[in-house]
């Protein structure tokens, strides 16, 4: 597997209306997209920082992954996403090295990316996403 860069950092927020002004008015970033990903029960907002993005995640369902995360840990950094050439190949690669994968094959994420998650139990506590624009 070859990682080209950090594609984005996923941050769980209680609500986007409260979070977006902080990123825009305090950090001076510009929110360029808000998108609901029904599949993952989240509404996302995106900011660019160089080649890397900040992905804010608001839960749309308390039983969804972000809803549960916030209930357990409160808002904060949720996951780290690395850009790879091919998500399926990368998932196979890490699985072959004994890493527990949440997704055996890539699925559709926000912004039309193909994504797959590695289990934090196998990644020293960091929920890790692999993604590709192909
Ligand atoms: Zn993500």
Coordinates of C-alpha atoms and ligand atoms in Angstrom, one line a residue:
X1 CA 0.0 0.0 0.0
X2 CA 1.2 3.5 -0.8
X3 CA -0.2 6.5 0.9
X4 CA 0.1 9.8 -1.0
X5 CA -1.2 12.2 1.6
X6 CA -3.7 12.7 4.4
X7 CA -6.9 13.1 2.5
X8 CA -8.9 14.4 5.4
X9 CA -9.3 14.5 9.2
X10 CA -12.8 13.5 10.3
X11 CA -14.1 15.5 13.3
X12 CA -17.3 14.6 15.1
X13 CA -19.4 17.7 16.0
X14 CA -22.7 18.1 17.9
X15 CA -24.0 20.3 15.1
X16 CA -22.7 21.8 12.0
X17 CA -24.4 25.2 12.5
X18 CA -22.4 25.7 15.6
X19 CA -19.2 24.2 14.2
X20 CA -18.9 25.8 10.8
X21 CA -18.7 29.4 12.2
X22 CA -15.7 28.4 14.3
X23 CA -13.8 27.0 11.3
X24 CA -14.8 30.0 9.1
X25 CA -14.6 32.9 11.5
X26 CA -11.8 31.8 13.9
X27 CA -9.6 29.6 11.6
X28 CA -10.5 31.5 8.4
X29 CA -11.3 28.4 6.4
X30 CA -14.1 28.3 3.9
X31 CA -16.8 25.6 4.0
X32 CA -17.1 24.5 0.3
X33 CA -19.6 21.6 0.6
X34 CA -22.2 20.3 2.9
X35 CA -23.4 16.8 2.1
X36 CA -25.6 14.2 3.8
X37 CA -24.3 10.6 3.7
X38 CA -27.5 8.6 4.5
X39 CA -25.5 5.4 4.5
X40 CA -23.4 6.5 7.5
X41 CA -26.2 8.6 9.2
X42 CA -24.2 11.8 9.0
X43 CA -24.2 15.2 7.6
X44 CA -20.8 16.4 6.5
X45 CA -19.2 19.8 6.0
X46 CA -15.8 20.2 4.2
X47 CA -13.0 22.7 4.4
X48 CA -9.7 22.6 2.5
X49 CA -6.3 23.1 4.2
X50 CA -3.7 22.7 1.5
X51 CA -4.1 19.2 0.0
X52 CA -5.9 18.0 3.2
X53 CA -9.5 18.5 4.1
X54 CA -11.3 18.8 7.4
X55 CA -14.5 16.7 7.4
X56 CA -17.0 17.8 10.1
X57 CA -19.5 15.0 10.9
X58 CA -22.8 15.7 12.5
X59 CA -24.9 12.7 13.4
X60 CA -28.4 12.4 11.9
X61 CA -29.3 9.4 14.1
X62 CA -28.3 8.7 17.7
X63 CA -27.9 5.0 16.7
X64 CA -25.5 5.9 13.9
X65 CA -21.7 5.6 14.3
X66 CA -21.1 9.3 15.0
X67 CA -24.1 9.5 17.3
X68 CA -22.7 6.6 19.4
X69 CA -19.2 8.1 19.3
X70 CA -20.4 11.5 20.6
X71 CA -22.4 9.8 23.3
X72 CA -19.4 7.8 24.5
X73 CA -16.5 10.3 24.0
X74 CA -18.0 13.7 23.2
X75 CA -17.2 15.7 20.1
X76 CA -13.6 15.7 18.8
X77 CA -11.3 14.0 16.4
X78 CA -13.0 10.9 15.0
X79 CA -10.8 9.5 12.2
X80 CA -7.8 10.0 10.0
X81 CA -8.2 9.3 6.3
X82 CA -5.3 8.5 4.0
X83 CA -5.4 8.8 0.2
X84 CA -4.4 5.6 -1.6
X85 CA -4.4 4.6 -5.2
X86 CA -6.9 1.7 -4.9
X87 CA -9.0 1.1 -1.8
X88 CA -9.7 -2.5 -2.4
X89 CA -6.0 -3.4 -2.9
X90 CA -5.1 -1.4 0.2
X91 CA -7.7 -3.1 2.3
X92 CA -6.5 -6.5 1.1
X93 CA -2.9 -5.5 1.8
X94 CA -3.5 -4.5 5.4
X95 CA -5.9 -7.4 6.1
X96 CA -3.1 -9.7 4.9
X97 CA -0.9 -8.1 7.5
X98 CA -3.3 -9.0 10.2
X99 CA -5.2 -5.8 10.6
X100 CA -8.9 -6.0 11.3
X101 CA -10.8 -4.2 8.6
X102 CA -14.3 -2.8 9.1
X103 CA -14.9 -2.8 5.4
X104 CA -13.6 -5.8 3.4
X105 CA -14.2 -3.9 0.2
X106 CA -14.5 -0.2 -0.6
X107 CA -17.8 1.5 -0.4
X108 CA -19.2 4.9 -1.4
X109 CA -18.3 7.8 0.9
X110 CA -18.8 11.6 0.8
X111 CA -17.6 13.6 -2.3
X112 CA -17.8 10.5 -4.5
X113 CA -14.8 8.9 -2.9
X114 CA -14.4 5.1 -2.4
X115 CA -13.7 4.5 1.2
X116 CA -12.9 1.7 3.6
X117 CA -12.2 1.7 7.4
X118 CA -9.7 -0.1 9.5
X119 CA -10.7 -1.1 13.0
X120 CA -9.2 1.1 15.8
X121 CA -8.4 -2.1 17.8
X122 CA -5.8 -2.9 15.1
X123 CA -4.5 0.6 14.5
X124 CA -3.4 1.7 18.0
X125 CA -6.6 3.4 18.7
X126 CA -6.9 5.5 15.6
X127 CA -10.0 4.9 13.5
X128 CA -8.3 4.9 10.0
X129 CA -10.0 5.4 6.7
X130 CA -8.4 4.6 3.3
X131 CA -9.9 6.5 0.4
X132 CA -9.5 7.0 -3.3
X133 CA -11.1 9.2 -5.9
X134 CA -11.1 6.3 -8.4
Ligands
LIG1 ZN1 -13.8 10.4 6.5

